[in-house]
XYZ file of C-alpha atoms in Angstrom:
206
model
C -33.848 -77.097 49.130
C -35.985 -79.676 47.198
C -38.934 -79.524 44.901
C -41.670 -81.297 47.052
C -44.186 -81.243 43.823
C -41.908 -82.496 41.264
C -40.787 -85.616 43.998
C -45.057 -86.186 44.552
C -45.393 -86.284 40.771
C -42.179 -88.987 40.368
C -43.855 -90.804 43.085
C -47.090 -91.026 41.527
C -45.687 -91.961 38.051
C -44.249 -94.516 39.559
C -47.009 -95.864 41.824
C -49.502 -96.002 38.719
C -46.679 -97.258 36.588
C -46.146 -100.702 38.562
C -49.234 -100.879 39.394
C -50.245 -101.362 35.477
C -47.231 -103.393 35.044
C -48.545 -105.638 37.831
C -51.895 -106.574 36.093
C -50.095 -106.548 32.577
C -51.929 -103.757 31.220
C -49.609 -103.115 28.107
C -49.428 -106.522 26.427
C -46.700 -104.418 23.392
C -43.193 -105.963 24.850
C -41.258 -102.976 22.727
C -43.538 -100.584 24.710
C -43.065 -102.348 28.309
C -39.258 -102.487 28.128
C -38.811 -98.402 27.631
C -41.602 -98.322 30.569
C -39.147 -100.544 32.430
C -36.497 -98.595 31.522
C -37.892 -95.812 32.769
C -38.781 -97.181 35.667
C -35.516 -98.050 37.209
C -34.654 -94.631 37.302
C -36.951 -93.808 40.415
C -34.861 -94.795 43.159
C -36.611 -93.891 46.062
C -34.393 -96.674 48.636
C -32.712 -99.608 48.049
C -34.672 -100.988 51.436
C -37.626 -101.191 48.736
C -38.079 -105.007 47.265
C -38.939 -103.492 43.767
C -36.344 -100.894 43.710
C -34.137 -99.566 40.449
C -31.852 -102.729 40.196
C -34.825 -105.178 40.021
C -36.826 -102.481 37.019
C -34.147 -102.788 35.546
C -33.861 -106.656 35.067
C -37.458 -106.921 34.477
C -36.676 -104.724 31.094
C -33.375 -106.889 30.102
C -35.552 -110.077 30.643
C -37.866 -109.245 28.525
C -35.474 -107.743 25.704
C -33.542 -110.899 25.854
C -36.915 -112.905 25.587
C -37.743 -110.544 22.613
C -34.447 -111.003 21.139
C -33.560 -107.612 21.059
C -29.763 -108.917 22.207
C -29.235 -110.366 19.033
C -28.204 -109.073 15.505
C -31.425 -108.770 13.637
C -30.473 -108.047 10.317
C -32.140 -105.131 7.484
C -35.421 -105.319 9.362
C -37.629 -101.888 9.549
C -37.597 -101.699 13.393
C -33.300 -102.348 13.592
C -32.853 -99.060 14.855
C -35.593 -98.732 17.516
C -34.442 -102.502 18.469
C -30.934 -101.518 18.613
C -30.963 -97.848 20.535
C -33.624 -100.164 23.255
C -31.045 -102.206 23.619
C -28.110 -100.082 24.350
C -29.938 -98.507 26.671
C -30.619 -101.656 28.367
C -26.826 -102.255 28.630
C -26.337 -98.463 29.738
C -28.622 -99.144 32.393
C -26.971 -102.606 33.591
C -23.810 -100.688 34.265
C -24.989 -98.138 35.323
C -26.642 -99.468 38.371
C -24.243 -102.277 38.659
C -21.618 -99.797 39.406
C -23.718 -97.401 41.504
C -25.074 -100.106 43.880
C -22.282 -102.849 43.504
C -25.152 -104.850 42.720
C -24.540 -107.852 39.766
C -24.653 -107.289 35.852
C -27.129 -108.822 34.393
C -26.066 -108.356 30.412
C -22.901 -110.695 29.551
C -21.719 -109.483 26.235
C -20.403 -112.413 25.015
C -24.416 -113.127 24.544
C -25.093 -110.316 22.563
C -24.527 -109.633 18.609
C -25.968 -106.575 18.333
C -23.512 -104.022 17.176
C -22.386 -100.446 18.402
C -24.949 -97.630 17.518
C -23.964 -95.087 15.549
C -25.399 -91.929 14.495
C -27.562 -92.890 11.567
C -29.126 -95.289 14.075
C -29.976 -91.802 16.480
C -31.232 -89.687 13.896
C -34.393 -88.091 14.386
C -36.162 -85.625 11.897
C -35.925 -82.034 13.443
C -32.656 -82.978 14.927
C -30.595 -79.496 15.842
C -26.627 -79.030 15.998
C -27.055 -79.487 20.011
C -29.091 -82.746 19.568
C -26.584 -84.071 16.979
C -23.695 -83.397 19.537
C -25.497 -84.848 22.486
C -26.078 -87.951 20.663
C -22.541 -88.171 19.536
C -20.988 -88.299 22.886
C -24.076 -90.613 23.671
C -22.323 -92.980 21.509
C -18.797 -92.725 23.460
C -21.229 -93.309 26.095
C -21.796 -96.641 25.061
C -18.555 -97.472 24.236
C -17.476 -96.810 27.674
C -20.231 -99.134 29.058
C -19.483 -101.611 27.256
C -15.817 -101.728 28.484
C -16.639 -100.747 31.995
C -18.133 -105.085 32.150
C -14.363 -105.677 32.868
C -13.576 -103.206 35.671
C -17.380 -104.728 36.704
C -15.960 -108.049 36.825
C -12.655 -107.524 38.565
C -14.075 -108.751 41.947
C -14.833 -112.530 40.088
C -11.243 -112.081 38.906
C -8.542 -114.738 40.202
C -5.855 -113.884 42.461
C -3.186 -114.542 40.348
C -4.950 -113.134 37.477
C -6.132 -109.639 38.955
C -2.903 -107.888 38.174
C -3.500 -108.858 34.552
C -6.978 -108.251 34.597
C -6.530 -104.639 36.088
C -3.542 -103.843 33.736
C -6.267 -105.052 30.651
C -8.734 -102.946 31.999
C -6.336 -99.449 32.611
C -5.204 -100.282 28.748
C -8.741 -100.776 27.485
C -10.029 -97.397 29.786
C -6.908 -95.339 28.060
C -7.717 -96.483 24.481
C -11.351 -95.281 24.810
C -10.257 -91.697 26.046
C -7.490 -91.097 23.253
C -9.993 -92.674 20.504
C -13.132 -90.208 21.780
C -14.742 -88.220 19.125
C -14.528 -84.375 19.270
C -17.899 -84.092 20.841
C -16.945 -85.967 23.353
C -13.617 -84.740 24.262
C -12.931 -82.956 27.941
C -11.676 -79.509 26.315
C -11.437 -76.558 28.224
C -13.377 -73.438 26.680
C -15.543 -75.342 24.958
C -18.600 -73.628 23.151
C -20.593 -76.563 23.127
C -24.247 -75.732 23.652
C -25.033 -76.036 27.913
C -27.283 -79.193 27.476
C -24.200 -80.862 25.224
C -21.622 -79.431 27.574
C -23.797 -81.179 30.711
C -23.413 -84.704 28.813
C -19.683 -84.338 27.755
C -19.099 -83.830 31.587
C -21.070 -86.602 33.178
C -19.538 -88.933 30.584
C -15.981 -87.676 31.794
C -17.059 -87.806 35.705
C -18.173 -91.436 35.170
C -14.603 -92.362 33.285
C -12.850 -91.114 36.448
């Protein structure tokens, strides 16, 4: 049984959303990308020309054009920069591996390095929020090595078996390196909000 209101109220969101993106109401490009961003996550039909895949690339575009990609140094917006970003990159692989569509983020073109929790820290944080944003960050480790099982189809003939066995070794190191929030254990007592993440991290491994 569905929620009928809730799915008139995403609609709507979106409607006014890229509608104001179409006459460039926000001129802030830091504030447009997490619109983008959020965006691409109403996916009403691929059969729609402006559907998640294309939000998506507007957002990366317009990081990449912002230089958010690249290394920035000590600067007082790093971490907002950097956590924009990643989620950029979740999102490209993301939808690149739920619509078999193309990646858009090479990361031999980015410098910017892996978050970590300093960079998440919020003021107010609780136990729960400090777990969910530490399997976040296994999160993003996995994204970033899922670009090679991503790019198996470009792969050679005579190179796939290599390329697959690189890809198996790279999956396996990520699982036995995960950090104890992140680890499949059964009888956990993580927190049912933490306990959701740690298994949708785990479902997307497999």
């Amino acid at each position: 049984m569905g929620f009928p209101g809730r799915k008139q109220a995403r609609s709507s969101f979106y409607t006014k959303a890229r509608v104001l993106h179409n006459f460039d109401y926000e001129s802030d490009d830091i504030t447009v990308i997490q619109a983008l961003l959020l965006m691409s996550h109403y996916y009403p039909s691929m059969v729609d020309q402006k559907h998640t895949w294309f939000w998506v690339h507007q957002a990366i575009s317009l990081a990449q054009g912002a230089g958010l990609h690249r290394h920035c140094g000590n600067v007082p917006q790093r971490k907002l920069w950097a956590r924009i970003w990643w989620a950029c990159l979740v999102r490209d692989r993301l939808i690149a591996l739920g619509t078999r569509r193309p990646m858009h983020i090479n990361s031999l073109d980015c410098s910017v390095p892996l978050l970590t929790l300093s960079d998440l820290e919020e003021r107010g944080d609780t136990d729960e929020d400090r777990t969910v944003k530490a399997v976040f960050l296994e999160f993003t480790k996995l994204c970033q090595y899922m670009e090679g099982v991503l790019s198996l189809s470009l792969a050679h003939a005579n190179s796939m078996h290599e390329q697959v066995d690189i890809c198996e070794s790279t999956l396996a190191h990520w699982l036995s390196n995960l950090g104890p929030a992140a680890q499949r254990c059964q009888g956990s007592q993580m927190a049912p909000v933490a306990t959701l993440y740690n298994t949708l991290v785990h479902l997307i491994y497999k």
